[in-house]
Coordinates of C-alpha atoms in Angstrom, one line a residue:
X1464 CA 40.3 72.7 139.9
X1465 CA 40.5 73.0 136.3
X1466 CA 42.2 69.8 135.1
X1467 CA 39.7 66.4 135.3
X1468 CA 39.5 64.7 138.5
X1469 CA 40.3 61.6 136.6
X1470 CA 44.0 62.4 136.6
X1471 CA 46.2 60.3 138.3
X1472 CA 49.9 60.9 136.7
X1473 CA 51.3 64.1 136.0
X1474 CA 52.1 63.1 132.7
X1475 CA 47.8 63.2 132.0
X1476 CA 47.7 67.2 133.7
X1477 CA 50.3 68.2 131.0
X1478 CA 48.9 66.4 127.8
X1479 CA 45.3 68.3 128.9
X1480 CA 47.4 71.9 128.7
X1481 CA 49.3 71.3 125.8
X1482 CA 46.0 69.8 123.8
X1483 CA 43.2 72.4 125.5
X1484 CA 45.5 75.3 125.8
X1485 CA 48.0 75.7 123.9
X1486 CA 47.9 79.3 122.6
X1487 CA 47.2 80.8 126.4
X1488 CA 49.5 82.4 128.8
X1489 CA 51.0 80.0 131.3
X1490 CA 54.4 81.5 132.2
X1491 CA 55.7 85.6 132.1
X1492 CA 59.1 85.4 133.5
X1493 CA 60.7 88.8 134.8
X1494 CA 64.1 89.6 134.7
X1495 CA 66.3 92.7 135.6
X1496 CA 67.2 92.7 131.8
X1497 CA 63.8 91.4 129.8
X1498 CA 60.4 90.1 130.4
X1499 CA 59.9 86.8 128.3
X1500 CA 56.2 85.3 128.2
X1501 CA 55.6 81.8 127.1
X1502 CA 52.0 80.1 126.2
X1503 CA 51.7 76.3 127.0
X1504 CA 52.5 75.3 124.0
X1505 CA 56.2 77.2 124.4
X1506 CA 56.6 76.1 127.6
X1507 CA 56.2 72.3 126.7
X1508 CA 58.5 73.0 123.7
X1509 CA 61.3 74.0 125.9
X1510 CA 60.5 71.3 128.3
X1511 CA 60.7 68.8 125.7
X1512 CA 63.9 70.2 124.8
X1513 CA 65.5 69.4 128.0
X1514 CA 63.8 65.8 127.9
X1515 CA 65.8 65.6 124.7
X1516 CA 68.8 66.4 126.2
X1517 CA 68.7 64.2 129.1
X1518 CA 67.7 61.4 126.8
X1519 CA 71.0 61.8 125.1
X1520 CA 73.0 61.9 128.2
X1521 CA 71.7 58.7 128.9
X1522 CA 69.2 59.3 131.9
X1523 CA 66.4 57.0 131.9
X1524 CA 63.0 56.7 133.2
X1525 CA 62.8 56.7 137.3
X1526 CA 66.5 58.1 137.6
X1527 CA 67.2 61.1 139.6
X1528 CA 68.1 64.4 138.1
X1529 CA 69.6 67.4 140.4
X1530 CA 69.1 71.0 139.4
X1531 CA 71.5 73.3 140.2
X1532 CA 70.3 76.6 138.4
X1533 CA 69.4 80.1 138.4
X1534 CA 65.9 81.0 139.9
X1535 CA 64.7 81.3 136.8
X1536 CA 62.3 79.7 133.8
X1537 CA 64.8 77.7 132.4
X1538 CA 64.8 75.4 135.9
X1539 CA 61.2 75.2 135.5
X1540 CA 61.8 74.1 132.0
X1541 CA 64.0 71.5 132.9
X1542 CA 61.9 70.5 135.7
X1543 CA 59.2 69.6 133.4
X1544 CA 61.1 68.0 131.0
X1545 CA 62.2 65.6 133.2
X1546 CA 58.9 64.9 134.2
X1547 CA 58.3 64.5 130.5
X1548 CA 60.3 61.7 129.9
X1549 CA 59.5 59.7 133.5
X1550 CA 62.5 61.0 135.3
X1551 CA 62.9 62.3 138.8
X1552 CA 63.6 65.9 139.2
X1553 CA 64.5 67.7 142.0
X1554 CA 66.0 71.2 142.8
X1555 CA 68.8 72.1 145.1
X1556 CA 69.9 75.4 146.1
X1557 CA 71.6 77.8 144.1
X1558 CA 75.0 79.4 145.1
X1559 CA 74.3 83.0 146.5
X1560 CA 77.0 85.5 146.6
X1561 CA 77.0 85.2 150.9
X1562 CA 77.4 81.4 151.1
X1563 CA 81.1 80.1 151.4
X1564 CA 81.4 78.1 148.0
X1565 CA 83.6 75.0 149.6
X1566 CA 80.8 75.0 152.0
X1567 CA 77.8 75.1 149.6
X1568 CA 79.8 72.0 147.9
X1569 CA 80.6 70.0 150.9
X1570 CA 76.8 70.5 151.4
X1571 CA 75.7 69.6 147.8
X1572 CA 78.5 66.4 148.1
X1573 CA 76.8 65.3 151.7
X1574 CA 73.2 65.2 149.9
X1575 CA 74.6 63.8 146.4
X1576 CA 76.0 60.8 148.7
X1577 CA 72.5 60.1 150.3
X1578 CA 70.4 60.5 146.9
X1579 CA 72.8 59.1 144.7
X1580 CA 71.4 61.3 141.6
X1581 CA 72.3 60.1 137.8
X1582 CA 72.3 63.5 136.6
X1583 CA 73.3 67.0 137.9
X1584 CA 72.6 70.3 135.5
X1585 CA 74.3 73.3 136.1
X1586 CA 76.7 76.2 134.8
X1587 CA 80.3 76.9 133.5
X1588 CA 81.1 78.4 136.7
X1589 CA 79.9 75.7 139.1
X1590 CA 80.8 72.8 137.2
X1591 CA 84.6 72.4 138.1
X1592 CA 83.8 72.8 141.9
X1593 CA 80.9 70.0 141.9
X1594 CA 82.7 67.8 139.7
X1595 CA 85.7 68.0 142.2
X1596 CA 83.5 67.8 145.2
X1597 CA 82.0 64.1 143.8
X1598 CA 85.8 62.4 142.8
X1599 CA 85.7 60.4 146.6
X1600 CA 81.9 59.5 146.3
X1601 CA 81.4 55.7 145.7
X1602 CA 78.9 56.3 142.4
X1603 CA 79.5 60.2 141.2
X1604 CA 76.7 61.6 139.3
X1605 CA 77.6 63.0 135.6
X1606 CA 77.7 66.8 135.8
X1607 CA 76.5 68.9 132.8
X1608 CA 75.8 72.0 132.0
X1609 CA 72.5 73.2 131.1
X1610 CA 71.4 73.8 127.4
X1611 CA 68.8 77.0 127.7
X1612 CA 66.7 77.5 124.8
X1613 CA 66.3 74.6 122.8
X1614 CA 63.0 72.9 122.0
X1615 CA 61.8 69.6 121.4
X1616 CA 58.2 67.5 120.3
X1617 CA 56.2 67.7 123.8
X1618 CA 53.3 65.7 122.0
X1619 CA 55.8 62.7 121.4
X1620 CA 57.3 62.8 125.0
X1621 CA 53.9 62.2 126.3
X1622 CA 52.9 59.7 123.1
X1623 CA 56.2 58.0 124.4
X1624 CA 55.5 58.2 128.0
X1625 CA 56.5 54.8 130.2
X1626 CA 53.1 52.9 131.0
X1627 CA 55.0 50.9 133.9
X1628 CA 55.2 54.5 135.8
X1629 CA 51.9 54.3 138.6
X1630 CA 50.2 56.8 140.1
X1631 CA 51.6 56.0 143.5
X1632 CA 55.3 56.3 142.3
X1633 CA 57.5 59.0 143.0
X1634 CA 56.8 62.2 140.7
X1635 CA 59.8 64.2 142.2
X1636 CA 61.7 65.0 145.3
X1637 CA 61.7 68.5 147.7
X1638 CA 64.6 68.8 149.9
X1639 CA 64.2 70.0 152.9
X1640 CA 66.6 72.7 154.2
X1641 CA 68.3 72.6 157.9
X1642 CA 70.5 74.5 160.1
X1643 CA 73.5 72.3 159.0
X1644 CA 72.0 72.0 154.7
X1645 CA 70.1 70.0 153.1
X1646 CA 69.2 66.9 154.6
X1647 CA 66.4 64.9 153.2
X1648 CA 64.8 64.5 149.9
X1649 CA 60.6 64.4 150.2
X1650 CA 59.0 62.0 147.5
X1651 CA 56.6 62.9 146.7
X1652 CA 53.4 60.4 144.3
X1653 CA 52.0 61.7 141.3
X1654 CA 48.4 60.3 142.9
X1655 CA 49.0 62.8 145.9
X1656 CA 50.2 65.5 144.2
X1657 CA 47.4 65.8 142.3
X1658 CA 44.8 65.0 144.5
X1659 CA 46.5 67.7 146.8
X1660 CA 46.1 70.2 144.0
X1661 CA 42.5 69.6 143.6
X1662 CA 41.8 69.9 147.2
X1663 CA 43.7 73.1 148.1
X1664 CA 42.8 75.0 144.9
X1665 CA 39.1 74.4 146.2
X1666 CA 40.4 76.0 149.4
X1667 CA 41.7 78.8 147.7
X1668 CA 39.3 79.4 144.8
X1669 CA 41.5 79.0 141.9
X1670 CA 40.1 79.6 138.7
X1671 CA 41.4 80.1 135.0
X1672 CA 40.6 84.1 136.0
X1673 CA 43.5 83.7 138.4
X1674 CA 47.3 85.3 137.9
X1675 CA 50.0 84.2 140.2
X1676 CA 52.8 86.4 141.1
X1677 CA 56.1 85.2 142.7
X1678 CA 59.4 85.6 143.7
X1679 CA 59.6 82.5 146.2
X1680 CA 63.0 79.7 145.3
X1681 CA 61.9 76.7 143.9
X1682 CA 63.6 74.3 145.9
X1683 CA 61.1 75.5 148.9
X1684 CA 58.0 73.6 149.4
X1685 CA 56.1 77.2 149.1
X1686 CA 57.4 78.0 146.0
X1687 CA 58.1 74.5 144.4
X1688 CA 53.8 73.6 145.0
X1689 CA 52.9 76.8 146.1
X1690 CA 53.7 79.0 143.3
X1691 CA 54.8 76.5 140.3
X1692 CA 53.3 73.2 140.5
X1693 CA 49.7 73.7 142.1
X1694 CA 48.9 76.8 139.8
X1695 CA 50.5 75.3 136.8
X1696 CA 48.8 72.1 137.4
X1697 CA 45.3 74.2 137.9
X1698 CA 45.7 76.1 134.6
X1699 CA 46.5 79.2 136.5
X1700 CA 49.3 81.9 134.4
X1701 CA 52.7 82.5 136.5
X1702 CA 54.5 85.9 136.7
X1703 CA 57.9 85.0 138.3
X1704 CA 60.9 87.0 139.3
X1705 CA 64.2 85.8 140.8
X1706 CA 64.2 85.7 144.7
X1707 CA 67.4 88.0 144.0
X1708 CA 66.0 90.4 142.1
X1709 CA 62.8 90.8 144.4
X1710 CA 65.5 90.9 147.5
X1711 CA 67.4 94.1 145.9
X1712 CA 63.8 95.7 144.7
X1713 CA 61.1 94.5 146.2
X1714 CA 58.6 97.0 144.4
X1715 CA 59.2 94.8 141.1
X1716 CA 56.7 92.6 142.6
X1717 CA 53.9 95.2 142.8
X1718 CA 54.8 96.6 139.8
X1719 CA 54.0 93.0 138.3
X1720 CA 50.4 92.9 140.1
X1721 CA 49.7 96.1 138.4
X1722 CA 50.5 95.2 134.8
X1723 CA 49.4 91.8 134.9
X1724 CA 46.2 92.3 137.2
X1725 CA 48.0 89.9 139.5
X1726 CA 45.4 88.5 141.8
X1727 CA 47.4 85.5 144.3
X1728 CA 50.5 85.4 145.8
X1729 CA 52.4 83.5 148.9
X1730 CA 55.1 85.2 151.0
X1731 CA 56.4 84.3 154.5
X1732 CA 56.1 86.4 157.3
X1733 CA 58.9 88.2 157.3
X1734 CA 58.8 89.0 153.5
X1735 CA 55.3 91.6 154.7
X1736 CA 57.9 93.5 156.9
X1737 CA 60.4 93.7 154.5
X1738 CA 57.6 95.2 151.9
X1739 CA 56.1 97.7 154.2
X1740 CA 59.5 98.8 155.7
X1741 CA 61.7 98.8 152.0
X1742 CA 59.1 100.3 150.0
X1743 CA 58.8 104.1 149.6
X1744 CA 55.5 105.4 149.0
X1745 CA 57.3 107.7 146.0
X1746 CA 57.6 104.3 144.6
X1747 CA 54.1 103.3 144.9
X1748 CA 52.7 106.4 143.1
X1749 CA 50.0 105.1 140.0
X1750 CA 49.9 101.6 141.4
X1751 CA 46.6 99.8 141.4
X1752 CA 46.5 96.9 143.4
X1753 CA 43.0 95.9 143.4
X1754 CA 43.2 93.0 141.6
X1755 CA 44.8 91.5 144.7
X1756 CA 42.5 89.2 146.2
X1757 CA 44.4 86.5 148.2
X1758 CA 48.1 87.1 149.9
X1759 CA 48.7 83.9 152.0
X1760 CA 51.1 84.1 154.6
X1761 CA 52.6 80.8 155.0
X1762 CA 56.3 79.0 155.9
X1763 CA 57.1 80.6 159.3
X1764 CA 55.2 81.3 162.4
X1765 CA 52.8 84.4 161.2
X1766 CA 52.7 87.5 163.2
X1767 CA 49.4 89.5 163.6
X1768 CA 51.5 92.6 163.7
X1769 CA 52.9 91.8 160.2
X1770 CA 49.4 91.2 158.8
X1771 CA 48.2 94.7 159.8
X1772 CA 51.7 96.3 159.0
X1773 CA 51.2 95.0 155.2
X1774 CA 47.6 95.9 154.8
X1775 CA 47.8 99.7 156.5
X1776 CA 50.8 100.2 154.4
X1777 CA 49.5 99.4 150.9
X1778 CA 45.7 100.4 151.6
X1779 CA 46.0 103.3 149.7
X1780 CA 47.0 101.6 146.5
X1781 CA 44.0 98.7 146.3
X1782 CA 45.2 96.4 148.8
X1783 CA 42.3 95.0 151.2
X1784 CA 42.9 93.6 154.4
X1785 CA 40.3 90.8 154.0
X1786 CA 42.9 89.8 151.3
X1787 CA 45.5 88.5 154.0
X1788 CA 45.3 85.0 154.7
X1789 CA 47.2 82.4 156.2
X1790 CA 48.0 78.5 155.7
X1791 CA 50.1 75.6 157.2
X1792 CA 51.8 72.7 156.8
X1793 CA 54.9 71.0 156.2
X1794 CA 56.9 69.7 152.9
X1795 CA 55.9 66.0 154.2
X1796 CA 52.2 67.2 153.6
X1797 CA 53.5 68.4 150.2
X1798 CA 52.6 72.1 151.8
X1799 CA 49.9 73.8 153.6
X1800 CA 47.1 71.8 154.8
X1801 CA 45.4 74.1 156.9
X1802 CA 43.8 77.4 155.2
X1803 CA 41.7 80.7 157.0
X1804 CA 38.5 81.2 155.1
X1805 CA 38.6 83.6 152.0
X1806 CA 38.0 87.0 152.0
X1807 CA 38.3 87.6 155.6
X1808 CA 41.6 88.5 157.9
X1809 CA 42.7 85.4 159.9
X1810 CA 41.3 85.1 163.6
X1811 CA 43.8 86.9 165.9
X1812 CA 43.5 84.7 169.1
X1813 CA 44.4 86.9 172.8
X1814 CA 45.8 84.5 175.5
X1815 CA 47.5 85.2 178.7
X1816 CA 51.0 85.2 178.4
X1817 CA 52.3 83.5 181.9
X1818 CA 49.7 80.6 181.3
X1819 CA 51.0 79.5 177.8
X1820 CA 54.6 79.6 178.9
X1821 CA 54.3 77.9 182.2
X1822 CA 51.5 75.6 181.4
X1823 CA 50.8 75.4 178.1
X1824 CA 47.2 76.6 178.0
X1825 CA 46.0 79.0 176.1
X1826 CA 43.6 80.4 178.1
X1827 CA 41.9 83.6 176.1
X1828 CA 42.1 87.2 177.4
X1829 CA 41.2 91.0 176.7
X1830 CA 43.3 92.6 174.2
X1831 CA 44.0 95.1 176.4
X1832 CA 45.1 92.7 179.4
X1833 CA 48.5 93.5 180.7
X1834 CA 49.7 89.7 179.8
X1835 CA 47.8 89.3 176.9
X1836 CA 49.9 88.1 173.9
X1837 CA 48.2 88.1 170.2
X1838 CA 48.4 84.5 168.0
X1839 CA 47.4 84.7 164.4
X1840 CA 45.0 81.5 163.5
X1841 CA 46.7 79.1 160.8
X1842 CA 42.7 78.3 159.6
X1843 CA 41.2 75.0 159.3
X1844 CA 42.4 71.3 157.4
X1845 CA 41.6 71.4 153.8
X1846 CA 39.4 68.1 153.1
X1847 CA 41.6 64.8 153.1
X1848 CA 43.6 65.5 156.2
X1849 CA 43.4 64.8 160.0
X1850 CA 45.4 66.6 163.1
X1851 CA 45.5 66.4 166.8
X1852 CA 47.7 68.1 169.7
X1853 CA 49.3 65.2 171.9
X1854 CA 51.4 65.8 174.9
X1855 CA 54.8 63.9 175.4
X1856 CA 53.6 60.8 176.2
X1857 CA 50.9 60.9 172.9
X1858 CA 47.9 61.4 174.7
X1859 CA 45.8 63.7 172.7
X1860 CA 45.1 66.9 174.3
X1861 CA 42.0 69.2 174.3
X1862 CA 41.3 72.6 172.9
X1863 CA 43.8 75.0 173.8
X1864 CA 46.3 72.7 175.3
X1865 CA 49.7 73.6 173.6
X1866 CA 51.5 70.2 172.3
X1867 CA 52.8 68.5 169.6
X1868 CA 51.1 68.8 166.1
X1869 CA 50.8 65.7 164.6
X1870 CA 48.6 65.0 160.9
X1871 CA 47.7 62.0 158.9
X1872 CA 45.6 61.7 155.6
X1873 CA 45.4 61.5 151.6
X1874 CA 48.1 64.1 150.7
X1875 CA 51.4 62.9 152.2
X1876 CA 54.9 62.0 151.1
X1877 CA 56.2 58.8 150.2
X1878 CA 59.0 59.0 152.5
X1879 CA 62.8 60.4 152.7
X1880 CA 64.5 59.2 149.6
X1881 CA 67.2 56.6 150.0
X1882 CA 66.4 57.0 154.0
X1883 CA 63.9 54.5 155.5
X1884 CA 65.2 55.0 158.9
X1885 CA 64.2 58.6 158.9
X1886 CA 61.0 57.7 157.4
X1887 CA 60.3 55.0 160.0
X1888 CA 61.3 57.5 163.2
X1889 CA 59.0 60.6 161.4
X1890 CA 55.4 58.8 162.6
X1891 CA 53.5 58.0 165.4
X1892 CA 51.4 55.3 164.9
X1893 CA 50.7 56.1 161.7
X1894 CA 50.7 60.0 162.2
X1895 CA 53.7 62.4 161.2
X1896 CA 55.2 63.8 163.7
X1897 CA 55.4 67.7 162.2
X1898 CA 57.8 68.7 164.8
X1899 CA 55.3 72.3 165.6
X1900 CA 54.2 73.0 169.0
X1901 CA 50.5 74.7 168.6
X1902 CA 46.7 74.2 169.8
X1903 CA 43.6 74.1 168.4
X1904 CA 40.6 76.5 169.1
X1905 CA 37.2 76.5 167.7
X1906 CA 38.3 74.4 164.8
X1907 CA 41.7 76.8 164.0
X1908 CA 44.7 75.6 164.3
X1909 CA 47.3 78.0 166.1
X1910 CA 51.3 77.2 166.1
X1911 CA 53.5 78.5 168.7
X1912 CA 56.7 77.3 167.7
X1913 CA 59.1 74.3 166.3
X1914 CA 59.7 71.9 169.2
X1915 CA 63.1 72.0 168.4
X1916 CA 63.6 75.3 168.9
X1917 CA 62.2 76.0 171.8
X1918 CA 64.0 77.4 175.2
X1919 CA 63.0 75.8 178.3
X1920 CA 63.9 78.4 181.5
X1921 CA 63.0 77.1 185.1
X1922 CA 60.0 75.2 183.6
X1923 CA 58.9 78.4 181.4
X1924 CA 58.5 77.3 177.8
X1925 CA 59.7 80.5 175.9
X1926 CA 59.7 80.7 171.8
X1927 CA 62.8 81.9 170.4
X1928 CA 61.0 83.5 167.6
X1929 CA 59.0 85.9 170.6
X1930 CA 62.4 86.7 171.2
X1931 CA 63.7 87.8 167.8
X1932 CA 60.4 89.8 167.3
X1933 CA 61.1 92.1 169.9
X1934 CA 65.3 92.2 169.5
X1935 CA 64.1 93.2 166.0
X1936 CA 62.6 96.0 166.8
X1937 CA 65.6 97.4 169.1
X1938 CA 67.4 100.8 167.2
X1939 CA 71.1 99.8 166.2
X1940 CA 69.9 96.0 165.5
X1941 CA 70.4 95.3 162.0
X1942 CA 66.5 94.2 160.9
X1943 CA 65.9 90.2 160.6
X1944 CA 69.2 89.5 162.0
X1945 CA 68.8 88.3 165.3
X1946 CA 68.4 85.0 166.6
X1947 CA 67.5 83.3 170.3
X1948 CA 69.0 79.8 171.5
X1949 CA 68.7 78.0 175.0
X1950 CA 71.8 76.7 176.5
X1951 CA 72.3 74.2 179.2
X1952 CA 73.3 75.8 182.5
X1953 CA 74.5 72.4 184.3
X1954 CA 75.0 74.2 187.5
X1955 CA 71.2 75.2 187.5
X1956 CA 69.7 72.6 185.6
X1957 CA 68.0 74.5 183.4
X1958 CA 68.4 76.6 180.0
X1959 CA 69.9 80.1 179.8
X1960 CA 69.0 82.8 177.4
X1961 CA 71.4 83.8 174.4
X1962 CA 70.6 86.0 172.2
X1963 CA 73.2 87.4 169.0
X1964 CA 72.4 90.3 167.0
X1965 CA 73.9 92.3 164.2
X1966 CA 74.5 95.8 164.6
X1967 CA 74.9 98.8 162.3
X1968 CA 77.9 100.4 164.5
X1969 CA 81.1 99.8 165.4
X1970 CA 81.6 102.2 168.6
X1971 CA 81.4 100.5 171.6
X1972 CA 79.6 103.6 173.4
X1973 CA 76.8 103.0 171.6
X1974 CA 77.2 99.0 171.2
X1975 CA 77.0 99.2 175.5
X1976 CA 73.7 101.3 174.6
X1977 CA 72.2 98.6 172.2
X1978 CA 73.2 96.0 174.4
X1979 CA 71.3 97.6 177.7
X1980 CA 68.2 98.6 175.3
X1981 CA 68.1 94.7 174.1
X1982 CA 68.1 93.6 177.8
X1983 CA 65.0 96.0 179.0
X1984 CA 62.8 95.0 175.9
X1985 CA 63.2 91.2 176.7
X1986 CA 62.2 92.0 180.0
X1987 CA 59.4 94.2 179.5
X1988 CA 57.8 92.6 176.4
X1989 CA 58.7 89.0 176.7
X1990 CA 59.7 89.0 180.3
X1991 CA 62.6 87.0 180.1
X1992 CA 66.3 87.5 181.3
X1993 CA 69.1 87.4 178.7
X1994 CA 72.3 85.4 180.3
X1995 CA 74.0 86.6 177.2
X1996 CA 73.4 89.7 174.9
X1997 CA 76.4 89.2 171.9
X1998 CA 76.5 91.9 169.4
X1999 CA 78.0 90.6 165.8
X2000 CA 79.0 93.0 163.0
X2001 CA 77.0 92.1 159.6
X2002 CA 77.5 89.0 158.1
X2003 CA 78.4 87.2 161.1
X2004 CA 74.8 85.3 161.4
X2005 CA 73.8 81.9 159.2
X2006 CA 70.5 81.4 157.4
X2007 CA 69.5 78.3 156.3
X2008 CA 69.1 77.4 152.6
X2009 CA 65.1 78.3 152.8
X2010 CA 65.8 81.9 154.3
X2011 CA 65.4 81.5 157.5
X2012 CA 67.6 82.4 160.9
X2013 CA 69.4 79.1 161.5
X2014 CA 69.3 78.6 165.6
X2015 CA 70.9 75.2 165.6
X2016 CA 73.8 76.6 163.2
X2017 CA 74.6 79.5 165.1
X2018 CA 74.5 78.4 168.2
X2019 CA 77.1 75.9 167.2
X2020 CA 79.1 78.3 165.6
X2021 CA 79.4 80.5 169.0
X2022 CA 80.0 77.5 170.8
X2023 CA 83.0 76.8 168.4
X2024 CA 83.9 80.7 168.6
X2025 CA 84.5 80.4 172.6
X2026 CA 86.0 77.0 172.4
X2027 CA 88.6 78.6 170.3
X2028 CA 89.1 81.8 172.3
X2029 CA 89.3 79.3 175.3
X2030 CA 92.3 77.1 173.3
X2031 CA 94.2 80.7 172.4
X2032 CA 94.1 81.5 176.6

């Protein structure tokens, strides 16, 4: 790490960057209309401008300020503006054009009622809606419009930083995403954040010669920590663009790698498929991606096929297969705590599909075996963390036995904000219950899925993401718009498999063909029988705020639809 190890508060790192790196490039912000570059001196001047605004509005050190702003450089300035004055910032997801405004307001209201922020910053268009949503709250927060572009004296703020703020106090919050909206404010202390950045930066081999390229939203831990706070605190330049811009034009990210000599990025697994499928060779002509030394695949189950698809597609332009890495972690561990070794592709573990489904044993088999299926390694633990796999009774399991993944160590969250009940229930004898299912083989972690999403059919464990991978290959199914979940069959005493897919054709005959193909592929490729295959028009399915398929929310939506139909009958 580029900052001295004696740092124990984020303000100390800010002082170092401002005094020693004043004229170095800190941030490049790419938008559809312009590109702006900021040195560390300019960055902290903008942050100080926000600190001045917050002080004028009455915000005090230790109080929570919620930032509901577009993914942009300004929300990054506002975040550090709060940190400069000792307040506690939290970035909320911004309203998208696909999200219902009333639903969004209810989601924010629910979280605000729990976290009780002193101040919320947003835009003129959202201000009236948010204010009206908080009218009935016992302690409504102040809602104000952002003031981008204001500059201030960062040195003065650093000199006046409150001495009573200790290293173990809460520095900022990250709100977890869920299928029913934002649910928990996860607290990070100054000390834990800095220790994590030091250890993770070492695992990634970060240096001042690196340049991050990112489109990830900052309300999610991979964006907030992985592509914002970690490189920033490590003194690594960041080139950022909006996730909305990236979705519309994914090649903008590759152009940034070419133009700025990008070296590192993080992306969830779906993004690898998305870029390989959406970016045409004509759009890549003349691009040089050879500077790209590390792409970390994380945040959702990693697929070996996705890694292969991406590296093969972009190899002609200088991308190297050994640049692909995998990481795993949770927001409660600040971010990823396992990493695959630098400079080599992740280990692929071929196991017997039947044994892992029915017995939870990851039995190695040859790649070409009839029952083989592949899992990509998530790597080994970084220093300062421990991990173990346990069964339902909490007994530790040996290698290659699938169970619940528990972790503990130096880089843990401080608790759920204003939710001591959830904090207590999150631990088992001092170990954090991640909610993931996985196994360890030769010291490397393999994640099989989320415990809460597991479908159990006749004693057989079925991981819904495996079924969704099959569904997304069926012609006529909109890629990335398929979900699988289980529903209890009381007569049989087990779960039935339901799948819902969005399709692009309204023709009934074509839909029947698609349904037949879905059933055949699930039987052939996943060895399961779908009880119901539901085909919907585009836009029916619900995703979580972090862009993942919200299985529980879609299950509930389907049940409500059935109940409404029954009531009409």
